[in-house]
Amino acid sequence: MKHNQWIRVALDVPLAGPFDYRVPESLQAIKGQRVLVPFGRRELVGIVLETIESPSYPEDQVKDILMVFDDLSPLPQDWLDFGLFAASYYHRPVGEVLLPAMPSALRKPGSYTGKLSKGGPVARLDRRKKTAIALAPPEDNTHVLNEEQQEAVDAVLAIKGFKTVLLHGVTGSGKTEVYLHLALDVLTKGKQVLFLVPEINLTPQFEQALLARFQQVVGLDGIAVLHSGLAEGERLKAWVAIQRGQARIVLGTRMAIFAPLQQAGLIIVDEEHDASYKQQEGLRYSARDLAIWRAHQLDIPVVLGSATPSLESWQHANVGRYLKLTLAKRAKTTYMPAIKLVDTKQIKLEQGFAPVVLHAIRERLERGEQSLVFLNRRGYAPVIHCASCGWMSQCPRCSVYTVLHRMPGHGNVLQCHHCGYYGRVPVKCPDCGNQDLEMLGRGTQRVEEYLQAAFPQACVERIDADSTRLKGSARKLFDRVHSGEIDILVGTQMVAKGHDFRKLGLVCVLNADAMLFSSDFRAPEKLFAQLAQVSGRAGRHVAGGEVLIQTAYPEQAVYQALIRHDYDTFANASLEERKITHLPPFSHQVLISAQAKTVNQAMQFLLETRQLLASQPQLSGFQAAINMYDPVPLRIVRVAHVERAQLLVESASRPVLQAFLGHWLPLVQEIGKRHRIRYFTEVDPLEI
Ligand SMILES: [Zn+2]
Ligand SMILES: [Zn+2]
């Protein structure tokens, strides 16, 4: 009797499969192992999904596998099942889910031999440990919970098996302390904890908190960190520690949801509303949503924490599907920061600042407190412009304006934020020759420059994607903010999330209105979340925290809810609107985005796919339950010479939508092949 003679393998190729292989008698391959297989002219590493009775195509066409990797124990069944679920839900080949989840060293023929070179996370954690001790705030070592926190911890610990918990805690209410108490309980029971955080920049802060608290419980090797900013060796080492069950705490960004946990006891998703949990390329998954499925699969609790939960989660909590726990009070200070609206309609701004805002910054400086100036627009000026003929700096490859950037050592350049195009700044108007080109608007660079000039005695720094491009530079900048060295911090959304700046008293928001009139139905929800987040940086440890939001529309509901710190009313009113307009969470959506040389080609393809619903007999049963919108060009129609359009599909029922996709997408694929068009499918899209 021969066993394991035929196997089905997951491969990271853009083909549906299945890929069946023969195991030669000299080898043995079992489910969950990595194998090396011939594929066309290449050799690829795949994962054994199952052993099969017979291959799905003629035996003489089935090739032999070349090698079995036994450097790691096989990936567990639940991990394979998790990948299969994600593949079916997002309608992608399973190999595109499973293999990219692993470090590349495990996907390359012959590069991992079961030995790890010194220098991976251990050395890195050693460095972190020293920093952690240096930064550990002394009064934090008491770890005493207030009443609300204790009730939240008790409620989660009382859960047996699977339950989704929505921990709604105002900014500064000490959600982290709740997480840490829960984690300790799980660790002492010998189980693993998976912590998801939205930003790479937040992992050091969590890592420090976890190390300070748990190093003696789990040891230095007991914490594995997974995010895309890791060096390959670091990622491999973390993965191996998880797969071997040595890592007891797994901390990471969205990719960590695919960690091959061995004995998970709890999953925590911090800032669950954050858009970073959504992968925007390849497999377009939501790590938050997958975390709930994973917890259900493993029969363990999952805690979703946020000050401004997504309306999806809020609705689930409202109807009792999630357990809602509330932290309404701040842990370290008595008060929430006072949020005030500065009406900019009637006043003259000085370089984008209302006089009252500049005055407030000056006062904080004199009191030795920090101020944060929040502006979600990087670069120096968003566009340059000719006043005599109306010329604007436009990207030659995209339908957007290029942004003026000051590059230290390189002078000024025009940069496209969509395709990465760089161009010189013209000395005169390319259309009319006018030499007086003007800058319109301001970005973080220009604001930083102005504040340096206005407050020469202050230390002004900027944190955005440009100032933190070099590896480790973000961390250094944040350390300088934490140490109190920086007086005025100018930043984009990078500074809004999670950071616990101890000396920060004032937050000023400059261009909030930019998001008010977006066509995206989630824009008010995102604006509320973003402003609540950035406001929450003020006065976490000092009394008298204040937030000044410059706006020309102070009467807008989102601002009125913000100044009252009233997320509940805002969320419930928004949900009422969504219900009336049949938008998520009251419907479920799928987006098909097509890319072509011309927008007409993209539209033509989408129109054809849309017509299938009425013309194909096998889809007729879905007509009543599926709503397809008209295809539309994207707001930014052209990026890097490619024009884009999209088609939105909607249903009140998730199972019906999934069943429809199962029938419809293969037909879409055929049309796509015929049109030779690039398109992607996004289930539960976040941006429309
Ligand atoms: Zn001109
Ligand atoms: Zn461009």
XYZ file of C-alpha atoms and ligand atoms in Angstrom, residues 394-402 415-422 638-641, ligand 2:
22
model
C -0.476 68.616 -13.221
C 1.017 65.134 -13.186
C 1.734 64.062 -16.785
C 0.714 60.510 -15.899
C -2.292 61.049 -13.598
C -5.374 63.206 -13.356
C -4.117 64.948 -10.195
C -1.962 67.946 -9.360
C 1.664 67.544 -8.427
C 5.947 65.261 -6.818
C 2.901 63.167 -7.637
C 1.501 61.452 -4.542
C -0.242 58.850 -6.672
C 2.392 57.518 -9.083
C 5.634 58.800 -7.555
C 6.465 61.031 -10.551
C 9.112 63.686 -9.850
C -6.014 58.264 -14.400
C -3.011 57.072 -12.375
C 0.310 56.308 -14.066
C -1.243 56.358 -17.553
Zn 1.160 60.816 -11.124
